[in-house]
């Protein structure tokens, strides 16, 4: 009965506040996964404005590891079959779930665009294919994203240096 009281009229769990220990995470190692009917359909780098990866093989390995983690550890334990999951990879290589978000255009699509029909079809697995993944493949020198990327990269480098010194 208590469970019933903790749900709203739409039969969704009510929001709750979760407090957990802070864990430092390299911004290059945060990814957004899109789950539709328990299928991980798409993955994007989370900080999509930034250019982080020059080697596609590194990205392929990361995506494969996230997909394996989802299939082995997450999918059978997921109480919400359609959602957006933010994944992080710790310095140890351990993959963690940062948060779950609604599968809705109000949740940022990162390198996927909720407003583009072709992207929406990918997100909703309407064009059956393998897991779709995207990352910024090159910096854009003419856009504001490039300026943000350079400034953000500087901050990441500074933060990484501080973290390495404290380890």
Short mmCIF file of C-alpha atoms in Angstrom, two decimals:
data_model
loop_
_atom_site.label_atom_id
_atom_site.label_comp_id
_atom_site.label_asym_id
_atom_site.label_seq_id
_atom_site.Cartn_x
_atom_site.Cartn_y
_atom_site.Cartn_z
CA UNK A 1 0.00 0.00 0.00
CA UNK A 2 2.89 2.35 0.76
CA UNK A 3 4.19 1.73 -2.77
CA UNK A 4 0.84 2.81 -4.19
CA UNK A 5 0.93 6.02 -2.18
CA UNK A 6 4.38 6.83 -3.56
CA UNK A 7 3.09 6.98 -7.12
CA UNK A 8 1.17 9.72 -8.87
CA UNK A 9 -1.97 9.48 -11.00
CA UNK A 10 0.03 8.45 -14.09
CA UNK A 11 1.46 5.48 -12.21
CA UNK A 12 4.99 6.90 -12.33
CA UNK A 13 7.20 6.91 -9.25
CA UNK A 14 7.27 10.27 -7.51
CA UNK A 15 10.55 12.19 -7.68
CA UNK A 16 13.00 11.56 -4.88
CA UNK A 17 16.26 13.02 -3.70
CA UNK A 18 19.29 10.73 -3.69
CA UNK A 19 22.47 11.81 -1.96
CA UNK A 20 25.64 9.89 -2.60
CA UNK A 21 29.35 10.30 -2.20
CA UNK A 22 31.01 12.56 -4.77
CA UNK A 23 33.24 10.72 -7.21
CA UNK A 24 35.56 12.64 -9.49
CA UNK A 25 34.87 11.94 -13.16
CA UNK A 26 36.86 12.99 -16.19
CA UNK A 27 34.36 14.88 -18.42
CA UNK A 28 35.68 12.96 -21.43
CA UNK A 29 34.33 9.81 -19.81
CA UNK A 30 30.67 10.79 -19.49
CA UNK A 31 28.20 9.47 -22.03
CA UNK A 32 24.46 9.66 -22.59
CA UNK A 33 22.64 6.46 -23.53
CA UNK A 34 19.13 6.29 -24.96
CA UNK A 35 17.04 3.30 -23.94
CA UNK A 36 13.80 2.50 -25.74
CA UNK A 37 11.79 -0.50 -24.58
CA UNK A 38 14.83 -1.93 -22.77
CA UNK A 39 17.05 -1.59 -25.85
CA UNK A 40 20.11 0.63 -25.70
CA UNK A 41 19.63 2.29 -29.08
CA UNK A 42 22.08 5.22 -29.12
CA UNK A 43 25.05 6.61 -27.20
CA UNK A 44 26.52 10.11 -27.42
CA UNK A 45 29.41 11.79 -25.70
CA UNK A 46 27.81 13.86 -22.95
CA UNK A 47 29.77 17.08 -23.42
CA UNK A 48 28.88 17.20 -27.09
CA UNK A 49 30.24 20.70 -27.69
CA UNK A 50 33.77 19.51 -26.95
CA UNK A 51 36.31 17.71 -29.10
CA UNK A 52 37.93 15.03 -26.96
CA UNK A 53 38.77 11.98 -29.05
CA UNK A 54 41.22 11.83 -31.93
CA UNK A 55 41.28 8.04 -32.13
CA UNK A 56 38.06 6.32 -33.19
CA UNK A 57 39.34 2.98 -31.88
CA UNK A 58 39.32 4.44 -28.35
CA UNK A 59 35.68 5.46 -28.79
CA UNK A 60 34.71 2.04 -30.19
CA UNK A 61 36.22 0.34 -27.14
CA UNK A 62 34.39 2.72 -24.77
CA UNK A 63 31.05 2.22 -26.54
CA UNK A 64 31.47 -1.57 -26.53
CA UNK A 65 32.25 -1.50 -22.79
CA UNK A 66 29.19 0.66 -22.04
CA UNK A 67 26.98 -1.61 -24.15
CA UNK A 68 28.33 -4.72 -22.39
CA UNK A 69 27.76 -3.09 -18.98
CA UNK A 70 24.19 -2.22 -19.99
CA UNK A 71 23.44 -5.74 -21.23
CA UNK A 72 25.00 -7.54 -18.24
CA UNK A 73 24.34 -5.22 -15.30
CA UNK A 74 21.53 -2.84 -16.18
CA UNK A 75 18.84 -4.07 -18.56
CA UNK A 76 17.34 -6.73 -16.25
CA UNK A 77 17.36 -4.34 -13.29
CA UNK A 78 15.86 -1.37 -15.10
CA UNK A 79 12.49 -0.43 -13.62
CA UNK A 80 11.86 2.16 -16.35
CA UNK A 81 11.95 0.47 -19.78
CA UNK A 82 12.29 3.71 -21.76
CA UNK A 83 14.67 6.37 -20.45
CA UNK A 84 17.93 8.23 -20.95
CA UNK A 85 20.89 7.03 -18.88
CA UNK A 86 24.05 8.98 -18.18
CA UNK A 87 27.04 6.68 -17.85
CA UNK A 88 30.44 7.52 -16.42
CA UNK A 89 33.73 5.67 -16.62
CA UNK A 90 35.87 6.08 -13.52
CA UNK A 91 39.67 6.22 -13.61
CA UNK A 92 39.66 2.57 -12.49
CA UNK A 93 37.71 1.66 -15.65
CA UNK A 94 34.55 0.89 -13.68
CA UNK A 95 31.38 2.03 -15.42
CA UNK A 96 28.74 3.69 -13.28
CA UNK A 97 25.28 5.09 -13.83
CA UNK A 98 25.19 8.79 -13.01
CA UNK A 99 21.47 9.34 -13.44
CA UNK A 100 18.32 8.35 -15.29
CA UNK A 101 16.30 10.93 -17.20
CA UNK A 102 13.00 10.90 -19.06
CA UNK A 103 13.06 9.76 -22.67
CA UNK A 104 11.72 13.11 -23.79
CA UNK A 105 12.81 16.10 -25.84
CA UNK A 106 13.27 18.10 -22.63
CA UNK A 107 16.21 15.82 -21.85
CA UNK A 108 19.16 16.99 -23.92
CA UNK A 109 19.90 14.82 -26.93
CA UNK A 110 23.62 15.64 -26.96
CA UNK A 111 24.69 14.75 -30.53
CA UNK A 112 21.22 13.45 -31.36
CA UNK A 113 18.47 15.90 -32.23
CA UNK A 114 14.97 15.10 -30.91
CA UNK A 115 13.60 17.40 -33.62
CA UNK A 116 15.09 15.49 -36.55
CA UNK A 117 12.98 12.61 -37.80
CA UNK A 118 15.99 10.46 -38.73
CA UNK A 119 17.47 10.86 -35.23
CA UNK A 120 14.14 10.16 -33.56
CA UNK A 121 13.85 6.94 -35.57
CA UNK A 122 17.29 5.90 -34.31
CA UNK A 123 16.48 6.81 -30.71
CA UNK A 124 13.24 4.83 -30.86
CA UNK A 125 14.87 1.92 -32.70
CA UNK A 126 12.48 2.31 -35.65
CA UNK A 127 15.30 1.74 -38.13
CA UNK A 128 16.63 -1.55 -36.81
CA UNK A 129 20.38 -1.48 -36.83
CA UNK A 130 23.23 -1.87 -34.46
CA UNK A 131 23.75 0.53 -31.61
CA UNK A 132 24.20 4.04 -33.02
CA UNK A 133 26.92 6.14 -31.37
CA UNK A 134 28.20 9.62 -31.95
CA UNK A 135 31.10 11.70 -30.78
CA UNK A 136 32.59 14.97 -31.99
CA UNK A 137 35.13 13.87 -34.58
CA UNK A 138 36.84 17.22 -35.04
CA UNK A 139 36.81 20.67 -33.54
CA UNK A 140 34.86 23.30 -35.43
CA UNK A 141 37.08 26.37 -35.65
CA UNK A 142 34.27 28.63 -36.87
CA UNK A 143 31.70 27.86 -34.20
CA UNK A 144 31.12 28.86 -30.61
CA UNK A 145 31.45 25.17 -29.77
CA UNK A 146 35.14 25.32 -30.70
CA UNK A 147 35.71 28.24 -28.33
CA UNK A 148 33.86 26.43 -25.56
CA UNK A 149 35.83 23.27 -26.35
CA UNK A 150 39.20 25.04 -26.08
CA UNK A 151 38.26 26.74 -22.82
CA UNK A 152 36.71 23.57 -21.46
CA UNK A 153 39.76 21.51 -22.50
CA UNK A 154 41.99 23.96 -20.62
CA UNK A 155 39.82 23.54 -17.53
CA UNK A 156 39.89 19.74 -17.91
CA UNK A 157 43.68 19.76 -18.22
CA UNK A 158 43.97 21.95 -15.11
CA UNK A 159 41.55 19.77 -13.15
CA UNK A 160 43.28 16.54 -14.28
CA UNK A 161 46.63 17.93 -13.16
CA UNK A 162 45.21 18.80 -9.72
CA UNK A 163 43.61 15.35 -9.37
CA UNK A 164 46.79 13.54 -10.38
CA UNK A 165 48.81 15.51 -7.83
CA UNK A 166 46.33 14.64 -5.07
CA UNK A 167 46.30 10.90 -5.88
#
